[in-house]
PDB file of C-alpha atoms in Angstrom:
ATOM      1  CA  MET A 367      22.927   8.894  50.800  1.00  0.00           C
ATOM      2  CA  ILE A 368      19.215   8.064  50.349  1.00  0.00           C
ATOM      3  CA  LYS A 369      18.148   5.203  52.584  1.00  0.00           C
ATOM      4  CA  MET A 370      16.426   2.405  50.675  1.00  0.00           C
ATOM      5  CA  ILE A 371      12.709   2.645  51.459  1.00  0.00           C
ATOM      6  CA  GLU A 372      10.124   0.246  50.050  1.00  0.00           C
ATOM      7  CA  SER A 373       7.560   1.942  47.816  1.00  0.00           C
ATOM      8  CA  LYS A 374       4.732   0.585  49.969  1.00  0.00           C
ATOM      9  CA  ASN A 375       5.943   2.902  52.720  1.00  0.00           C
ATOM     10  CA  ILE A 376       5.791   6.098  50.676  1.00  0.00           C
ATOM     11  CA  TYR A 377       3.111   5.718  47.982  1.00  0.00           C
ATOM     12  CA  LEU A 378      -0.580   5.935  48.884  1.00  0.00           C
ATOM     13  CA  LYS A 379      -1.363   3.781  45.858  1.00  0.00           C
ATOM     14  CA  ASP A 380       0.526   0.895  47.437  1.00  0.00           C
ATOM     15  CA  MET A 381      -1.307   1.111  50.778  1.00  0.00           C
ATOM     16  CA  ALA A 382      -4.550  -0.477  51.905  1.00  0.00           C
ATOM     17  CA  TRP A 383      -6.934   1.943  53.608  1.00  0.00           C
ATOM     18  CA  PRO A 384      -6.154   0.729  57.159  1.00  0.00           C
ATOM     19  CA  GLU A 385      -2.464   1.319  56.432  1.00  0.00           C
ATOM     20  CA  ILE A 386      -3.222   4.880  55.365  1.00  0.00           C
ATOM     21  CA  LYS A 387      -5.193   5.371  58.578  1.00  0.00           C
ATOM     22  CA  GLU A 388      -2.204   4.191  60.611  1.00  0.00           C
ATOM     23  CA  ARG A 389       0.226   6.350  58.650  1.00  0.00           C
ATOM     24  CA  LEU A 390      -1.859   9.423  59.435  1.00  0.00           C
ATOM     25  CA  LYS A 391      -0.908   8.929  63.077  1.00  0.00           C
ATOM     26  CA  GLU A 392       2.694   9.626  62.032  1.00  0.00           C
ATOM     27  CA  THR A 393       2.349  12.336  59.422  1.00  0.00           C
ATOM     28  CA  ASP A 394      -0.081  14.868  57.970  1.00  0.00           C
ATOM     29  CA  ILE A 395       2.101  15.671  54.935  1.00  0.00           C
ATOM     30  CA  THR A 396       1.448  14.442  51.417  1.00  0.00           C
ATOM     31  CA  LEU A 397       3.341  15.186  48.220  1.00  0.00           C
ATOM     32  CA  LEU A 398       1.054  15.614  45.199  1.00  0.00           C
ATOM     33  CA  PRO A 399       2.888  15.183  41.868  1.00  0.00           C
ATOM     34  CA  VAL A 400       1.229  16.988  38.952  1.00  0.00           C
ATOM     35  CA  GLY A 401       2.428  16.568  35.398  1.00  0.00           C
ATOM     36  CA  GLN A 402       1.096  16.280  31.868  1.00  0.00           C
ATOM     37  CA  THR A 403       0.850  13.747  29.085  1.00  0.00           C
ATOM     38  CA  GLU A 404       1.996  15.213  25.775  1.00  0.00           C
ATOM     39  CA  GLN A 405       4.436  14.786  22.927  1.00  0.00           C
ATOM     40  CA  HIS A 406       8.127  15.006  23.790  1.00  0.00           C
ATOM     41  CA  GLY A 407       9.627  14.560  20.379  1.00  0.00           C
ATOM     42  CA  HIS A 408      10.929  11.438  18.710  1.00  0.00           C
ATOM     43  CA  HIS A 409      13.322  10.463  21.487  1.00  0.00           C
ATOM     44  CA  LEU A 410      11.197  10.559  24.670  1.00  0.00           C
ATOM     45  CA  PRO A 411       7.882   8.999  25.789  1.00  0.00           C
ATOM     46  CA  ILE A 412       4.799  11.164  26.228  1.00  0.00           C
ATOM     47  CA  ASP A 413       4.878  10.460  29.992  1.00  0.00           C
ATOM     48  CA  VAL A 414       8.043  12.527  30.661  1.00  0.00           C
ATOM     49  CA  ASP A 415       6.438  15.259  32.792  1.00  0.00           C
ATOM     50  CA  ASN A 416       4.781  12.634  35.000  1.00  0.00           C
ATOM     51  CA  ILE A 417       7.999  10.642  35.274  1.00  0.00           C
ATOM     52  CA  ILE A 418       9.864  13.746  36.435  1.00  0.00           C
ATOM     53  CA  CYS A 419       7.392  15.053  39.028  1.00  0.00           C
ATOM     54  CA  THR A 420       6.838  11.575  40.478  1.00  0.00           C
ATOM     55  CA  GLY A 421      10.572  10.900  40.588  1.00  0.00           C
ATOM     56  CA  ILE A 422      11.232  14.178  42.395  1.00  0.00           C
ATOM     57  CA  ALA A 423       8.482  13.384  44.912  1.00  0.00           C
ATOM     58  CA  GLU A 424       9.963   9.928  45.526  1.00  0.00           C
ATOM     59  CA  ARG A 425      13.448  11.330  46.175  1.00  0.00           C
ATOM     60  CA  VAL A 426      12.011  13.845  48.631  1.00  0.00           C
ATOM     61  CA  ALA A 427       9.869  11.231  50.406  1.00  0.00           C
ATOM     62  CA  LYS A 428      12.790   8.831  50.770  1.00  0.00           C
ATOM     63  CA  THR A 429      15.128  11.559  51.986  1.00  0.00           C
ATOM     64  CA  THR A 430      12.658  12.751  54.643  1.00  0.00           C
ATOM     65  CA  TYR A 431      11.260   9.350  55.608  1.00  0.00           C
ATOM     66  CA  GLU A 432      13.059   9.169  58.935  1.00  0.00           C
ATOM     67  CA  THR A 433      12.220  12.749  59.934  1.00  0.00           C
ATOM     68  CA  ALA A 434       8.730  13.433  58.579  1.00  0.00           C
ATOM     69  CA  LYS A 435       7.366  10.284  56.875  1.00  0.00           C
ATOM     70  CA  PRO A 436       5.481  12.114  54.078  1.00  0.00           C
ATOM     71  CA  VAL A 437       3.480  10.030  51.632  1.00  0.00           C
ATOM     72  CA  ILE A 438       3.063  10.473  47.898  1.00  0.00           C
ATOM     73  CA  SER A 439      -0.395  10.925  46.428  1.00  0.00           C
ATOM     74  CA  PRO A 440      -1.223   9.350  43.044  1.00  0.00           C
ATOM     75  CA  THR A 441       0.159  11.535  40.262  1.00  0.00           C
ATOM     76  CA  ILE A 442      -2.271  13.735  38.338  1.00  0.00           C
ATOM     77  CA  PRO A 443      -1.156  12.870  34.785  1.00  0.00           C
ATOM     78  CA  PHE A 444      -3.044  15.533  32.811  1.00  0.00           C
ATOM     79  CA  GLY A 445      -2.394  19.264  32.665  1.00  0.00           C
ATOM     80  CA  TYR A 446      -2.808  22.166  30.279  1.00  0.00           C
ATOM     81  CA  SER A 447      -1.070  22.175  26.894  1.00  0.00           C
ATOM     82  CA  ASP A 448      -0.542  25.864  26.218  1.00  0.00           C
ATOM     83  CA  ILE A 449       0.882  25.452  22.711  1.00  0.00           C
ATOM     84  CA  PRO A 450      -2.080  24.804  20.415  1.00  0.00           C
ATOM     85  CA  VAL A 451      -0.127  22.965  17.761  1.00  0.00           C
ATOM     86  CA  PHE A 452       1.088  20.437  20.364  1.00  0.00           C
ATOM     87  CA  ARG A 453      -2.485  19.196  20.453  1.00  0.00           C
ATOM     88  CA  SER A 454      -2.153  17.986  16.874  1.00  0.00           C
ATOM     89  CA  PHE A 455       0.612  15.540  17.845  1.00  0.00           C
ATOM     90  CA  PRO A 456      -0.577  12.024  18.727  1.00  0.00           C
ATOM     91  CA  GLY A 457      -0.195  11.472  22.467  1.00  0.00           C
ATOM     92  CA  THR A 458      -1.013  14.993  23.680  1.00  0.00           C
ATOM     93  CA  PHE A 459      -3.845  15.456  26.182  1.00  0.00           C
ATOM     94  CA  THR A 460      -5.058  18.750  27.611  1.00  0.00           C
ATOM     95  CA  LEU A 461      -7.685  19.790  30.135  1.00  0.00           C
ATOM     96  CA  GLU A 462      -9.605  23.049  30.004  1.00  0.00           C
ATOM     97  CA  PRO A 463      -8.363  25.555  32.627  1.00  0.00           C
ATOM     98  CA  GLU A 464     -11.573  25.394  34.673  1.00  0.00           C
ATOM     99  CA  THR A 465     -11.504  21.600  34.603  1.00  0.00           C
ATOM    100  CA  LEU A 466      -7.871  21.509  35.678  1.00  0.00           C
ATOM    101  CA  VAL A 467      -8.440  23.856  38.622  1.00  0.00           C
ATOM    102  CA  ASN A 468     -11.366  21.709  39.723  1.00  0.00           C
ATOM    103  CA  VAL A 469      -9.308  18.518  39.440  1.00  0.00           C
ATOM    104  CA  TYR A 470      -6.604  20.019  41.662  1.00  0.00           C
ATOM    105  CA  LYS A 471      -9.253  21.222  44.125  1.00  0.00           C
ATOM    106  CA  ASP A 472     -11.123  17.916  44.275  1.00  0.00           C
ATOM    107  CA  VAL A 473      -7.983  15.814  44.698  1.00  0.00           C
ATOM    108  CA  SER A 474      -6.723  18.179  47.406  1.00  0.00           C
ATOM    109  CA  LYS A 475     -10.009  18.064  49.296  1.00  0.00           C
ATOM    110  CA  SER A 476     -10.049  14.278  49.058  1.00  0.00           C
ATOM    111  CA  LEU A 477      -6.635  14.207  50.721  1.00  0.00           C
ATOM    112  CA  ILE A 478      -7.783  16.645  53.396  1.00  0.00           C
ATOM    113  CA  LYS A 479     -10.855  14.518  54.120  1.00  0.00           C
ATOM    114  CA  MET A 480      -8.501  11.566  54.689  1.00  0.00           C
ATOM    115  CA  GLY A 481      -6.660  13.605  57.305  1.00  0.00           C
ATOM    116  CA  PHE A 482      -3.748  15.184  55.472  1.00  0.00           C
ATOM    117  CA  LYS A 483      -3.352  18.828  56.455  1.00  0.00           C
ATOM    118  CA  LYS A 484      -0.237  19.780  54.498  1.00  0.00           C
ATOM    119  CA  ILE A 485      -0.254  19.277  50.726  1.00  0.00           C
ATOM    120  CA  ILE A 486       2.880  19.915  48.688  1.00  0.00           C
ATOM    121  CA  PHE A 487       2.375  20.116  44.923  1.00  0.00           C
ATOM    122  CA  ILE A 488       5.385  18.852  42.964  1.00  0.00           C
ATOM    123  CA  ASN A 489       4.930  20.317  39.486  1.00  0.00           C
ATOM    124  CA  GLY A 490       6.563  18.797  36.400  1.00  0.00           C
ATOM    125  CA  HIS A 491       4.826  20.713  33.586  1.00  0.00           C
ATOM    126  CA  TYR A 492       5.664  24.335  32.842  1.00  0.00           C
ATOM    127  CA  PRO A 493       2.127  25.775  32.222  1.00  0.00           C
ATOM    128  CA  ASN A 494       0.460  24.214  35.307  1.00  0.00           C
ATOM    129  CA  PRO A 495       1.359  26.677  38.128  1.00  0.00           C
ATOM    130  CA  PRO A 496      -1.355  29.331  37.565  1.00  0.00           C
ATOM    131  CA  PHE A 497      -4.025  26.646  37.862  1.00  0.00           C
ATOM    132  CA  ILE A 498      -2.362  25.047  40.875  1.00  0.00           C
ATOM    133  CA  GLU A 499      -2.106  28.431  42.580  1.00  0.00           C
ATOM    134  CA  GLU A 500      -5.793  29.174  42.010  1.00  0.00           C
ATOM    135  CA  ALA A 501      -6.772  25.771  43.387  1.00  0.00           C
ATOM    136  CA  MET A 502      -4.548  26.266  46.429  1.00  0.00           C
ATOM    137  CA  ARG A 503      -6.051  29.700  47.066  1.00  0.00           C
ATOM    138  CA  GLN A 504      -9.613  28.402  46.979  1.00  0.00           C
ATOM    139  CA  VAL A 505      -9.033  25.245  49.016  1.00  0.00           C
ATOM    140  CA  THR A 506      -6.943  26.992  51.667  1.00  0.00           C
ATOM    141  CA  LYS A 507      -9.750  29.493  52.192  1.00  0.00           C
ATOM    142  CA  GLU A 508     -12.328  26.708  52.415  1.00  0.00           C
ATOM    143  CA  THR A 509     -10.436  24.201  54.564  1.00  0.00           C
ATOM    144  CA  GLY A 510      -7.592  25.918  56.425  1.00  0.00           C
ATOM    145  CA  ALA A 511      -5.101  23.365  55.076  1.00  0.00           C
ATOM    146  CA  PHE A 512      -1.486  24.270  54.313  1.00  0.00           C
ATOM    147  CA  PHE A 513      -0.351  24.229  50.680  1.00  0.00           C
ATOM    148  CA  ALA A 514       2.925  24.764  48.861  1.00  0.00           C
ATOM    149  CA  LEU A 515       3.898  24.606  45.192  1.00  0.00           C
ATOM    150  CA  CYS A 516       7.340  23.273  44.283  1.00  0.00           C
ATOM    151  CA  ASN A 517       8.072  23.978  40.627  1.00  0.00           C
ATOM    152  CA  PHE A 518      10.671  21.834  38.849  1.00  0.00           C
ATOM    153  CA  PHE A 519      11.137  24.541  36.223  1.00  0.00           C
ATOM    154  CA  VAL A 520      12.170  27.211  38.750  1.00  0.00           C
ATOM    155  CA  ILE A 521      13.895  25.643  41.757  1.00  0.00           C
ATOM    156  CA  PRO A 522      17.077  24.324  40.055  1.00  0.00           C
ATOM    157  CA  GLU A 523      17.486  27.339  37.737  1.00  0.00           C
ATOM    158  CA  SER A 524      20.946  28.307  39.011  1.00  0.00           C
ATOM    159  CA  GLU A 525      22.344  24.806  38.558  1.00  0.00           C
ATOM    160  CA  VAL A 526      20.666  24.461  35.170  1.00  0.00           C
ATOM    161  CA  GLN A 527      22.332  27.642  33.919  1.00  0.00           C
ATOM    162  CA  LYS A 528      25.726  26.337  35.054  1.00  0.00           C
ATOM    163  CA  ILE A 529      25.149  23.120  33.134  1.00  0.00           C
ATOM    164  CA  LEU A 530      23.949  24.853  29.981  1.00  0.00           C
ATOM    165  CA  ASN A 531      26.961  27.167  30.095  1.00  0.00           C
ATOM    166  CA  GLU A 532      29.344  24.227  30.542  1.00  0.00           C
ATOM    167  CA  MET A 533      27.707  22.431  27.623  1.00  0.00           C
ATOM    168  CA  ASP A 534      27.694  25.566  25.437  1.00  0.00           C
ATOM    169  CA  LYS A 535      23.918  25.411  25.098  1.00  0.00           C
ATOM    170  CA  PRO A 536      21.445  28.329  24.820  1.00  0.00           C
ATOM    171  CA  PRO A 537      20.587  29.699  28.297  1.00  0.00           C
ATOM    172  CA  ALA A 538      16.845  28.965  28.085  1.00  0.00           C
ATOM    173  CA  TRP A 539      15.099  25.754  29.052  1.00  0.00           C
ATOM    174  CA  GLY A 540      13.493  23.875  26.217  1.00  0.00           C
ATOM    175  CA  HIS A 541      11.025  21.063  25.716  1.00  0.00           C
ATOM    176  CA  ALA A 542      12.480  17.553  25.617  1.00  0.00           C
ATOM    177  CA  CYS A 543      15.829  19.338  25.725  1.00  0.00           C
ATOM    178  CA  LEU A 544      19.126  18.497  27.439  1.00  0.00           C
ATOM    179  CA  ILE A 545      17.712  19.037  30.933  1.00  0.00           C
ATOM    180  CA  GLU A 546      14.379  17.226  30.595  1.00  0.00           C
ATOM    181  CA  THR A 547      16.042  14.360  28.752  1.00  0.00           C
ATOM    182  CA  SER A 548      18.768  13.952  31.391  1.00  0.00           C
ATOM    183  CA  VAL A 549      16.414  14.111  34.383  1.00  0.00           C
ATOM    184  CA  SER A 550      13.802  11.773  32.914  1.00  0.00           C
ATOM    185  CA  GLU A 551      16.591   9.337  31.987  1.00  0.00           C
ATOM    186  CA  VAL A 552      17.612   9.113  35.668  1.00  0.00           C
ATOM    187  CA  PHE A 553      14.024   8.256  36.581  1.00  0.00           C
ATOM    188  CA  GLY A 554      13.813   5.444  34.057  1.00  0.00           C
ATOM    189  CA  ALA A 555      12.463   7.011  30.876  1.00  0.00           C
ATOM    190  CA  GLU A 556      13.581   5.245  27.729  1.00  0.00           C
ATOM    191  CA  VAL A 557      15.620   7.589  25.520  1.00  0.00           C
ATOM    192  CA  ARG A 558      15.614   6.579  21.860  1.00  0.00           C
ATOM    193  CA  GLU A 559      19.289   7.353  21.215  1.00  0.00           C
ATOM    194  CA  ASP A 560      18.996   7.011  17.448  1.00  0.00           C
ATOM    195  CA  LYS A 561      16.421   9.839  17.518  1.00  0.00           C
ATOM    196  CA  VAL A 562      18.560  12.330  19.482  1.00  0.00           C
ATOM    197  CA  VAL A 563      21.468  13.424  17.309  1.00  0.00           C
ATOM    198  CA  GLY A 564      20.716  16.047  14.697  1.00  0.00           C
ATOM    199  CA  ARG A 565      17.063  16.431  15.557  1.00  0.00           C
ATOM    200  CA  ILE A 566      17.225  20.016  16.767  1.00  0.00           C
ATOM    201  CA  PRO A 567      20.608  21.335  15.600  1.00  0.00           C
ATOM    202  CA  GLY A 568      21.672  24.605  17.166  1.00  0.00           C
ATOM    203  CA  GLY A 569      19.177  24.536  20.014  1.00  0.00           C
ATOM    204  CA  PHE A 570      16.437  27.164  19.947  1.00  0.00           C
ATOM    205  CA  PRO A 571      15.577  28.527  16.498  1.00  0.00           C
ATOM    206  CA  LYS A 572      16.344  32.258  16.616  1.00  0.00           C
ATOM    207  CA  GLU A 573      12.851  33.244  15.490  1.00  0.00           C
ATOM    208  CA  LEU A 574      11.279  31.336  18.370  1.00  0.00           C
ATOM    209  CA  SER A 575      13.649  32.555  21.070  1.00  0.00           C
ATOM    210  CA  ASN A 576      12.643  36.154  20.327  1.00  0.00           C
ATOM    211  CA  PHE A 577       8.863  35.839  20.188  1.00  0.00           C
ATOM    212  CA  MET A 578       8.333  36.930  23.827  1.00  0.00           C
ATOM    213  CA  PRO A 579      10.213  39.638  25.729  1.00  0.00           C
ATOM    214  CA  ALA A 580      12.262  38.554  28.736  1.00  0.00           C
ATOM    215  CA  ALA A 581      10.375  39.095  31.985  1.00  0.00           C
ATOM    216  CA  PRO A 582      12.310  40.931  34.709  1.00  0.00           C
ATOM    217  CA  ALA A 583      12.019  39.564  38.240  1.00  0.00           C
ATOM    218  CA  GLY A 584       8.555  40.197  39.626  1.00  0.00           C
ATOM    219  CA  ILE A 585       6.869  40.502  36.226  1.00  0.00           C
ATOM    220  CA  THR A 586       4.817  37.712  34.687  1.00  0.00           C
ATOM    221  CA  PHE A 587       2.806  37.433  31.487  1.00  0.00           C
ATOM    222  CA  ALA A 588      -0.706  36.143  31.002  1.00  0.00           C
ATOM    223  CA  SER A 589      -1.246  33.138  28.769  1.00  0.00           C
ATOM    224  CA  PHE A 590      -0.680  33.979  25.143  1.00  0.00           C
ATOM    225  CA  GLU A 591      -1.247  32.392  21.789  1.00  0.00           C
ATOM    226  CA  VAL A 592       1.968  31.150  20.250  1.00  0.00           C
ATOM    227  CA  PRO A 593       2.700  33.245  17.137  1.00  0.00           C
ATOM    228  CA  GLU A 594       2.656  31.984  13.595  1.00  0.00           C
ATOM    229  CA  ILE A 595       6.422  31.365  13.513  1.00  0.00           C
ATOM    230  CA  ALA A 596       6.031  28.859  16.356  1.00  0.00           C
ATOM    231  CA  GLU A 597       2.999  27.266  14.736  1.00  0.00           C
ATOM    232  CA  ALA A 598       5.017  26.903  11.559  1.00  0.00           C
ATOM    233  CA  TYR A 599       7.979  25.375  13.414  1.00  0.00           C
ATOM    234  CA  TRP A 600       6.013  22.750  15.334  1.00  0.00           C
ATOM    235  CA  GLY A 601       3.255  22.290  12.796  1.00  0.00           C
ATOM    236  CA  LYS A 602       5.312  21.779   9.660  1.00  0.00           C
ATOM    237  CA  GLU A 603       5.517  18.341   8.099  1.00  0.00           C
ATOM    238  CA  GLY A 604       8.146  16.263   9.867  1.00  0.00           C
ATOM    239  CA  SER A 605       8.577  18.563  12.860  1.00  0.00           C
ATOM    240  CA  PRO A 606      10.275  16.526  15.608  1.00  0.00           C
ATOM    241  CA  GLY A 607       8.331  18.135  18.457  1.00  0.00           C
ATOM    242  CA  PRO A 608      11.013  19.312  20.930  1.00  0.00           C
ATOM    243  CA  LEU A 609      12.374  22.790  21.443  1.00  0.00           C
ATOM    244  CA  GLY A 610      15.988  22.681  22.508  1.00  0.00           C
ATOM    245  CA  ASP A 611      18.919  20.377  21.884  1.00  0.00           C
ATOM    246  CA  PRO A 612      19.083  17.087  23.847  1.00  0.00           C
ATOM    247  CA  VAL A 613      22.497  16.142  22.463  1.00  0.00           C
ATOM    248  CA  GLY A 614      24.882  15.512  25.343  1.00  0.00           C
ATOM    249  CA  HIS A 615      22.223  14.364  27.800  1.00  0.00           C
ATOM    250  CA  SER A 616      23.428  12.154  30.648  1.00  0.00           C
ATOM    251  CA  LYS A 617      22.379  10.728  33.986  1.00  0.00           C
ATOM    252  CA  GLU A 618      25.172  12.755  35.593  1.00  0.00           C
ATOM    253  CA  ILE A 619      23.534  15.980  34.398  1.00  0.00           C
ATOM    254  CA  GLY A 620      20.174  14.676  35.548  1.00  0.00           C
ATOM    255  CA  GLU A 621      21.473  13.915  39.031  1.00  0.00           C
ATOM    256  CA  ARG A 622      22.877  17.443  39.362  1.00  0.00           C
ATOM    257  CA  VAL A 623      19.501  18.967  38.493  1.00  0.00           C
ATOM    258  CA  ILE A 624      17.631  16.565  40.771  1.00  0.00           C
ATOM    259  CA  ALA A 625      19.917  17.319  43.724  1.00  0.00           C
ATOM    260  CA  ALA A 626      19.412  21.071  43.244  1.00  0.00           C
ATOM    261  CA  THR A 627      15.640  20.528  43.034  1.00  0.00           C
ATOM    262  CA  ILE A 628      15.083  18.354  46.075  1.00  0.00           C
ATOM    263  CA  GLU A 629      17.332  20.235  48.528  1.00  0.00           C
ATOM    264  CA  PRO A 630      14.913  23.122  49.252  1.00  0.00           C
ATOM    265  CA  ILE A 631      11.890  20.797  49.185  1.00  0.00           C
ATOM    266  CA  VAL A 632      13.484  18.531  51.783  1.00  0.00           C
ATOM    267  CA  LYS A 633      14.131  21.580  53.947  1.00  0.00           C
ATOM    268  CA  LEU A 634      10.517  22.667  53.545  1.00  0.00           C
ATOM    269  CA  ILE A 635       9.205  19.247  54.610  1.00  0.00           C
ATOM    270  CA  ASN A 636      11.378  19.189  57.707  1.00  0.00           C
ATOM    271  CA  ASP A 637      10.472  22.786  58.574  1.00  0.00           C
ATOM    272  CA  ILE A 638       6.712  22.153  58.495  1.00  0.00           C
ATOM    273  CA  LYS A 639       6.525  18.633  59.959  1.00  0.00           C
ATOM    274  CA  ASP A 640       5.691  19.909  63.448  1.00  0.00           C
ATOM    275  CA  MET A 641       3.657  22.915  62.341  1.00  0.00           C
ATOM    276  CA  LYS A 642       0.098  22.934  63.673  1.00  0.00           C
ATOM    277  CA  VAL A 643      -2.597  23.233  61.002  1.00  0.00           C
ATOM    278  CA  ASP A 644      -6.268  23.374  61.942  1.00  0.00           C
ATOM    279  CA  THR A 645      -8.785  21.890  59.504  1.00  0.00           C
ATOM    280  CA  SER A 646     -11.291  20.953  62.218  1.00  0.00           C
ATOM    281  CA  GLU A 647     -13.956  23.460  61.177  1.00  0.00           C
ATOM    282  CA  TYR A 648     -13.966  22.103  57.622  1.00  0.00           C
ATOM    283  CA  MET A 649     -14.002  18.507  58.838  1.00  0.00           C
ATOM    284  CA  SER A 650     -16.895  19.171  61.193  1.00  0.00           C
ATOM    285  CA  LYS A 651     -18.941  20.630  58.327  1.00  0.00           C
ATOM    286  CA  LEU A 652     -18.482  17.392  56.411  1.00  0.00           C
ATOM    287  CA  LYS A 653     -20.140  15.434  59.211  1.00  0.00           C
ATOM    288  CA  LYS A 654     -23.301  17.532  59.233  1.00  0.00           C
TER     289      LYS A 654
END
C-alpha cells in the first residue's frame, strides 16, 4: 500500500527554494525522469514517454518517502528520436546526441550544486540510455556524485514477457503497444479507444521484426539507420505510427508492469540512502 503523499513533498517543482534547502537536510537523493516527446500513433498523446517516466518516479518517491525522502527533479521532456521517419510526424521532437548529453550533464550538475549527491535517472524512452550513460560517466568523474540509470524498457522484462504470452502477443516490445498503452493509461494518459482496434492487426509486421538480429546477453549494437522496409511502413500515407498491437490494453496490465519496475528501484533507494558520497572537492571549486 502506497501512503498518500502530497506532491509538494516529493516534486522539486512544487517547492520554494527555502523548502528545497530544508529538504536537503533530510535527503541527498533525487530522481531525474527523462523521456521524449514524439508521436505515439492515433490513440495516445505525444507525451507518453514523459508520463511513464514521471509516473514511475512518483511511485518510487511515495513508496520510499518514509525511509529515504527522495525528491523528483523536473522531467526532461526531450530525447533522441532514432527512427528518422518519426521526425516527419507532427508532434515529434528530437535533440542532437551532443546536445542531449550536455542537457543531461547540465541538469545533473545543477542538482549537485543544490546539494544532491545521488542522482537516479528514470528513463522512459528506449534510445536515451547511451546518452545518459555518457553524461553520467563525465559528471561522476568531474564531481564525485553517485549516479544510477533505471530503464523502464529493461527492468520489468520478465513480467512483460509473461503478459505478452498470456495475451498471445509477439514477444517483443513495441511502440505505443499493449505495454506502453496500459502503463500510460494508469498514469492518466487519455487513450482514444476508437483509434485502438484494428490499427496494427497482427502486432509486428514480419518484415520489420526481422530487420535486426537478436542480440545475445552482453552484446549491444551501435545506432543504426532503419532500413527501407521500416521507412516504408512508417512513412507510407496513412501510417498509424505505432509498432505493436495495443488491443487488450488495461490498467490491470499496467499495474503489473509498474509493480515489477518499481520494486528494484525502491530497493536501490533504500540501499543507498545512508551511503556516504563526497562531492566537496567539486563544490569547493565552484566557490573559487
